[in-house]
mmCIF file of C-alpha atoms and ligand atoms in Angstrom:
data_model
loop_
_atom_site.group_PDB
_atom_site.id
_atom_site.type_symbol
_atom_site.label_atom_id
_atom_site.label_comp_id
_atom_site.label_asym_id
_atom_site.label_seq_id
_atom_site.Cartn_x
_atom_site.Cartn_y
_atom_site.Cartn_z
ATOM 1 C CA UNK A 1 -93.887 -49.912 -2.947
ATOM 2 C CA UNK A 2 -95.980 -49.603 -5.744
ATOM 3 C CA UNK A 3 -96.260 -46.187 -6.134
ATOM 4 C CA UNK A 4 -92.981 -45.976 -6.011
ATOM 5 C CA UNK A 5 -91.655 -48.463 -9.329
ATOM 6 C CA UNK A 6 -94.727 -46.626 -10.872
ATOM 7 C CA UNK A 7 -92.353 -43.235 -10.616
ATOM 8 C CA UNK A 8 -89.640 -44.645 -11.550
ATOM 9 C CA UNK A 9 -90.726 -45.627 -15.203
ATOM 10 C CA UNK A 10 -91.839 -42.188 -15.485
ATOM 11 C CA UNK A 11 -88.504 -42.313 -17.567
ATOM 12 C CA UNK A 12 -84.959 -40.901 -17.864
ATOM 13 C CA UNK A 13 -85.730 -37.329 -16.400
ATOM 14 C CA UNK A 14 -87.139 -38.682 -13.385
ATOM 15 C CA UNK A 15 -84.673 -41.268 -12.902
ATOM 16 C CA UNK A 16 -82.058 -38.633 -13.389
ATOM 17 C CA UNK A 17 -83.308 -36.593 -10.126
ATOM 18 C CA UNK A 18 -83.250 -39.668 -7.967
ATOM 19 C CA UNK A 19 -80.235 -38.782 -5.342
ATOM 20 C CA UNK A 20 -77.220 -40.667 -5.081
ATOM 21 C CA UNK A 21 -77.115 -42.695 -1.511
ATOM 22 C CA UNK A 22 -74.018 -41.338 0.631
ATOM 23 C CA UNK A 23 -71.550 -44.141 1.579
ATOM 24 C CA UNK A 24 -72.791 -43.366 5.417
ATOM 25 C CA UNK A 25 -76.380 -43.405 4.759
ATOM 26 C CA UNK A 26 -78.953 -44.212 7.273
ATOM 27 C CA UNK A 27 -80.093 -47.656 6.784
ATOM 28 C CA UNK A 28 -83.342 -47.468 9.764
ATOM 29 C CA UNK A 29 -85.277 -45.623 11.716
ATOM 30 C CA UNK A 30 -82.590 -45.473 14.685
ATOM 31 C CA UNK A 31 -79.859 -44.257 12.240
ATOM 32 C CA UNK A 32 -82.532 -41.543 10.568
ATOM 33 C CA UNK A 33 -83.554 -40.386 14.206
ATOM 34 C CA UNK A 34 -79.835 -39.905 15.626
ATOM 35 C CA UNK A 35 -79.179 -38.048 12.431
ATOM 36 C CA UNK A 36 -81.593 -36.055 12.306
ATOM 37 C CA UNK A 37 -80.965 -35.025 16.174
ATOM 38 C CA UNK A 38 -77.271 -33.868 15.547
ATOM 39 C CA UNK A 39 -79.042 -31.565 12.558
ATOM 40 C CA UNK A 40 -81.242 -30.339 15.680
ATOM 41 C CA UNK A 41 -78.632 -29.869 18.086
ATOM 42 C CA UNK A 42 -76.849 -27.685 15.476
ATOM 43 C CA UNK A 43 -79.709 -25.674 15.191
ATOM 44 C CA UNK A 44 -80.550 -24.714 18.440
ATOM 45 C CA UNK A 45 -76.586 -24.037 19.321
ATOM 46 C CA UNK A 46 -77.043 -21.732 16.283
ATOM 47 C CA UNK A 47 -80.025 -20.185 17.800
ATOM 48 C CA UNK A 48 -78.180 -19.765 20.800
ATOM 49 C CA UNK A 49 -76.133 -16.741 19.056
ATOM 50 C CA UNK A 50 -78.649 -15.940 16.474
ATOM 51 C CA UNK A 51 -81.350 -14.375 19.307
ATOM 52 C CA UNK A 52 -79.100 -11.954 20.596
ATOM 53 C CA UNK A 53 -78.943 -10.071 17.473
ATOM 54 C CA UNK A 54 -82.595 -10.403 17.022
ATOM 55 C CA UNK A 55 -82.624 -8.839 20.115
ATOM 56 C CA UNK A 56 -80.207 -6.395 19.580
ATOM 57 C CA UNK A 57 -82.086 -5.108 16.477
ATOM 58 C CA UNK A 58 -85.570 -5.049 17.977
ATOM 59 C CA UNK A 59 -87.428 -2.148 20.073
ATOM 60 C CA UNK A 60 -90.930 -3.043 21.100
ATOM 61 C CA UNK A 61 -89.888 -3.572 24.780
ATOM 62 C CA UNK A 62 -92.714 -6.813 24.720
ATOM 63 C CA UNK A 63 -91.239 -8.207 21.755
ATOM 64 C CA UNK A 64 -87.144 -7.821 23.746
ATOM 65 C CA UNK A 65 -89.429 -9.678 26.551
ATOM 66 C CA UNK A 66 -90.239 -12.596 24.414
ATOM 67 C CA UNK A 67 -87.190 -13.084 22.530
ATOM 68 C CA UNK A 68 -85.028 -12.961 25.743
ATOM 69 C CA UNK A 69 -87.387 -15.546 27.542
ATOM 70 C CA UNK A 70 -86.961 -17.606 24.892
ATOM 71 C CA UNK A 71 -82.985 -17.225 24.269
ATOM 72 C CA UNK A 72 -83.032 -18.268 27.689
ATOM 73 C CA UNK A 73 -85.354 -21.128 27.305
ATOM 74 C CA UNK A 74 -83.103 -22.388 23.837
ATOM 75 C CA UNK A 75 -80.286 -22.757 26.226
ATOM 76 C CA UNK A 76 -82.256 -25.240 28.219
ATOM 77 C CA UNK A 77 -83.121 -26.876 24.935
ATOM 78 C CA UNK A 78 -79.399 -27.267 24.348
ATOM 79 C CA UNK A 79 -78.693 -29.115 27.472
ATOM 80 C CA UNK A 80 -81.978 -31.306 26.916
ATOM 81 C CA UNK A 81 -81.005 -32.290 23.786
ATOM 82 C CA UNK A 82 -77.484 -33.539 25.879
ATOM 83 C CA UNK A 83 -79.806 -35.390 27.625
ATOM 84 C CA UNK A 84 -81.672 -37.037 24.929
ATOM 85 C CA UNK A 85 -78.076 -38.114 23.243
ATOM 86 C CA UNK A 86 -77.162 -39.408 26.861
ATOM 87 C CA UNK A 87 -80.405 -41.333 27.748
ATOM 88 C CA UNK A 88 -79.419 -43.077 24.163
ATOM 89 C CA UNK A 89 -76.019 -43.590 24.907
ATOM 90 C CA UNK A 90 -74.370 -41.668 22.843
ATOM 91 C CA UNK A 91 -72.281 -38.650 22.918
ATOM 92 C CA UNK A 92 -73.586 -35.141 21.824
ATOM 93 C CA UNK A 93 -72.964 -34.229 18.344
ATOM 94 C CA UNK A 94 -73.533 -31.603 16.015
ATOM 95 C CA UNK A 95 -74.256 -31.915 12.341
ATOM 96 C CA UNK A 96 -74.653 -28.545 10.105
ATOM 97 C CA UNK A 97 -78.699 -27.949 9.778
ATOM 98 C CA UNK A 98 -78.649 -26.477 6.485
ATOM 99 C CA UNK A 99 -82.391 -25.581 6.999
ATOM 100 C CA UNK A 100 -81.237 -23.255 10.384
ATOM 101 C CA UNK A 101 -78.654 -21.925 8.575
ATOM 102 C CA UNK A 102 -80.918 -20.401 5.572
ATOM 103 C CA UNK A 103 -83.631 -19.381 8.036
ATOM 104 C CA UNK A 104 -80.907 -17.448 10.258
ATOM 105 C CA UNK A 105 -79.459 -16.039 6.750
ATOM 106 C CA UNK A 106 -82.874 -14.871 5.911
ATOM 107 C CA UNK A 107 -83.738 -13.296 9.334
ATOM 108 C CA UNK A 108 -80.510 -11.171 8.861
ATOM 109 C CA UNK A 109 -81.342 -10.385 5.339
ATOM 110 C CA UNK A 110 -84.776 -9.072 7.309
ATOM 111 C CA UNK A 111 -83.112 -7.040 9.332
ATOM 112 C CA UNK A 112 -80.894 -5.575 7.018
ATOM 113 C CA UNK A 113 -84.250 -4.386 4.324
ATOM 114 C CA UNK A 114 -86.069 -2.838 6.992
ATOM 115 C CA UNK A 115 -85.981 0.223 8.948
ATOM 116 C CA UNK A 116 -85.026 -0.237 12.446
ATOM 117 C CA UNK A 117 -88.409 0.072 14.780
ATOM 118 C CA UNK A 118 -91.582 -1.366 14.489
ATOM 119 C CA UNK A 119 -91.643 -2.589 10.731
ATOM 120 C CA UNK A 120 -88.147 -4.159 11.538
ATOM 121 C CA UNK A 121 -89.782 -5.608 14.526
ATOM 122 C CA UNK A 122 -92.629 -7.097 12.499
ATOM 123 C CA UNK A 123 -89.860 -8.718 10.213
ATOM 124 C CA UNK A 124 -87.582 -9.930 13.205
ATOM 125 C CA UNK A 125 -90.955 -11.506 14.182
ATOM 126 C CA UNK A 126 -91.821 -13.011 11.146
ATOM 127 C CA UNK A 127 -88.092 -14.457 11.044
ATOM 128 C CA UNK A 128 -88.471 -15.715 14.461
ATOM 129 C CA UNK A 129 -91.878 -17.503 13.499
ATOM 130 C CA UNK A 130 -90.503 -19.187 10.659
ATOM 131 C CA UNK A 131 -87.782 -20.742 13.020
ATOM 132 C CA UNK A 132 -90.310 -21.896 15.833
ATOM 133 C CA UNK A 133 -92.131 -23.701 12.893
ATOM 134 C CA UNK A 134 -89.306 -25.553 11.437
ATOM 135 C CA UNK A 135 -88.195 -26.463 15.175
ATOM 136 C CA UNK A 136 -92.051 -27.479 16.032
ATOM 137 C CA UNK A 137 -91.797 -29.961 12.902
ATOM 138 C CA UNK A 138 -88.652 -31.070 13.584
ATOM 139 C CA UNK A 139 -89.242 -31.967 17.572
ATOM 140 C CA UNK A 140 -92.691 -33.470 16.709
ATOM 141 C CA UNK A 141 -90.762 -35.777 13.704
ATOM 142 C CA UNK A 142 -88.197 -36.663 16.619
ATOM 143 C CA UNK A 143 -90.758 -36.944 19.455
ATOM 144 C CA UNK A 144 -92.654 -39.660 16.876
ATOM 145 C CA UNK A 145 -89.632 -41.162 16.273
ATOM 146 C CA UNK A 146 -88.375 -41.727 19.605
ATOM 147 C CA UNK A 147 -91.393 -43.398 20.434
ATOM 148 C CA UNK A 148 -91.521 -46.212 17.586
ATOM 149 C CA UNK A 149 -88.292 -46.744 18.313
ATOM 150 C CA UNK A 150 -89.441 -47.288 22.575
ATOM 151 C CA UNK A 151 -86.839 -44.897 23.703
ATOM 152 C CA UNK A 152 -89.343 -42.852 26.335
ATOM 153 C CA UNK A 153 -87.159 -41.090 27.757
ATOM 154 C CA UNK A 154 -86.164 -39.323 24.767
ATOM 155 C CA UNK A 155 -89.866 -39.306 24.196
ATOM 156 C CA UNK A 156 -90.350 -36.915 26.851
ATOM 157 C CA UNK A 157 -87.559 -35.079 26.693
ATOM 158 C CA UNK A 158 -88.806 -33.901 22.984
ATOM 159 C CA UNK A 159 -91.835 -33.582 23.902
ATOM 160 C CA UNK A 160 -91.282 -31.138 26.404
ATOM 161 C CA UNK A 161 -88.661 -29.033 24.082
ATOM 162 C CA UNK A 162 -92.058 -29.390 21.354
ATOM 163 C CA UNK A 163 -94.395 -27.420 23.976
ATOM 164 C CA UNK A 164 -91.555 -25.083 24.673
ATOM 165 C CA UNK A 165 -91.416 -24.147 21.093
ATOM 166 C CA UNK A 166 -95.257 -23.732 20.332
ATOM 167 C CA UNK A 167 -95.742 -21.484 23.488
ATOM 168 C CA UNK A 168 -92.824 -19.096 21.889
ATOM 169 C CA UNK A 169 -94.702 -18.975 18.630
ATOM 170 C CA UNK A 170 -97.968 -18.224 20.621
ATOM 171 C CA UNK A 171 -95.935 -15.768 22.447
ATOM 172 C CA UNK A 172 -94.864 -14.122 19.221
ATOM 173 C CA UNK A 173 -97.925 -14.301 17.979
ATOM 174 C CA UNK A 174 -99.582 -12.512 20.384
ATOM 175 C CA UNK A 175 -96.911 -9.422 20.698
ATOM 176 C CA UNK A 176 -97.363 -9.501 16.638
ATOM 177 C CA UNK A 177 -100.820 -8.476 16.821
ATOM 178 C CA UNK A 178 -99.936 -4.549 18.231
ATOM 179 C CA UNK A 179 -96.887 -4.076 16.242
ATOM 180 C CA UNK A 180 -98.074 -4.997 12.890
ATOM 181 C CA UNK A 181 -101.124 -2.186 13.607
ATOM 182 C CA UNK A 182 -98.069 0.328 14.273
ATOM 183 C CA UNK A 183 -95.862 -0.858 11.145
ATOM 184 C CA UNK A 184 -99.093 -0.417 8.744
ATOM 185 C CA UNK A 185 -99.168 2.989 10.196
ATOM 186 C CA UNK A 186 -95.845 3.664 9.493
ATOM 187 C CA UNK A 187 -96.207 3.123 5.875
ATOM 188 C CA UNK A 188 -94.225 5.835 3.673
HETATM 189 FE FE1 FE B 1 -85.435 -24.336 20.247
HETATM 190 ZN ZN1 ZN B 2 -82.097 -29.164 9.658
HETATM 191 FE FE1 FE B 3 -88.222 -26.236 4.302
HETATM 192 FE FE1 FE B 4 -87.469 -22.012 19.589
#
C-alpha cells in the first residue's frame, strides 16, 4: 500500500520501530482470527476467577446482583467459545491475553486505593467497564471476522457472546448512576 512505503522512508527511526515477524506468524485472516480467539478464551477463563473478587470486595447489594449475573453468564461464554473452536474444527486453546491480564491487574490495583464501600464500588465498576469494552471490541473484531471468512456458525456464536457483553455494560451502567451520587457524598 501506498501509504504504507510512504512511512517507511520516513527514515531510520521509523524503520527501527517496525516489529520483528515471529517465526509462527499469522500469514491470513483464518490464522489472525484463530489467534486472536485463544487470546479471548484466555480472557474470559481469567474472568472466570477475576469476578469473584470483584464481588467479594463490593457492597451495593445491586451492584453484587450484576456482577454475579454476569460471572455466571462468563461461564457460558467459556463453553461458547468451546463451541466456536469446535464448529471450526479445532480444539480449545488458550493463549495469554496480555490486554486481560493488565485490565485485571488494574482492577485489583482499584480495589486496593480505595476504601471499601461505595467509592470502592464506583472503582470495581469502572474496572468492570473497562473489561466489557475491551471484550465488546474484541467479539465484534471476531464476529466480523468469522463472517469474511463464511464460518456462520461461529458468526453467531460471537455474536450472541457480543450482546451478552453490551447488556452487562448497560447493566453496570445503570447501577453506576446511584452509587457514584453516594461516593461524591462521601468525599473526605
Ligand atoms: Fe465475557
Ligand atoms: Zn487480548
Ligand atoms: Fe488497549
Ligand atoms: Fe463480560
Amino acid at each position: 500500500m501506498k501509504t504504507n512505503s510512504n512511512s517507511r522512508e520516513h527514515g531510520a527511526e521509523a524503520a527501527s520501530m517496525v516489529v520483528k515477524t515471529k517465526p509462527d506468524a499469522a500469514e491470513g485472516l483464518r490464522e489472525l482470527f484463530e489467534d486472536q480467539l485463544k487470546d479471548l478464551y484466555w480472557a474470559e477463563n481469567a474472568m472466570t476467577k477475576a469476578v469473584p473478587k470483584m464481588i467479594a470486595n463490593a457492597s451495593t447489594p445491586e451492584l453484587i446482583d450484576a456482577l454475579t449475573m454476569h460471572l455466571d453468564v462468563t461461564k457460558k461464554q467459556v463453553t461458547r467459545l468451546q463451541d466456536v473452536f469446535k464448529s471450526l474444527g479445532l480444539k480449545p486453546e488458550a493463549k495469554k491475553c496480555e490486554a486481560m491480564e493488565g485490565l485485571i491487574k488494574e482492577a485489583d490495583e482499584l480495589m486496593m486505593s480505595t476504601e471499601e464501600g461505595v467509592v470502592r464500588d464506583a472503582a470495581i465498576i469502572s474496572a468492570a467497564q473497562k473489561v466489557e469494552h475491551y471484550e465488546i471490541a474484541s467479539y465484534g473484531t471476531l464476529r466480523t471476522f468469522a463472517n469474511v471468512l463464511g464460518e456462520n456458525e461461529a458468526e453467531a456464536l460471537l455474536e450472541e457472546t457480543l450482546n451478552e457483553e453490551k447488556d452487562a455494560d448497560a447493566a453496570l451502567s445503570a447501577v453506576a448512576e446511584a452509587i457514584n451520587v453516594e461516593a461524591m457524598e462521601k468525599a473526605g
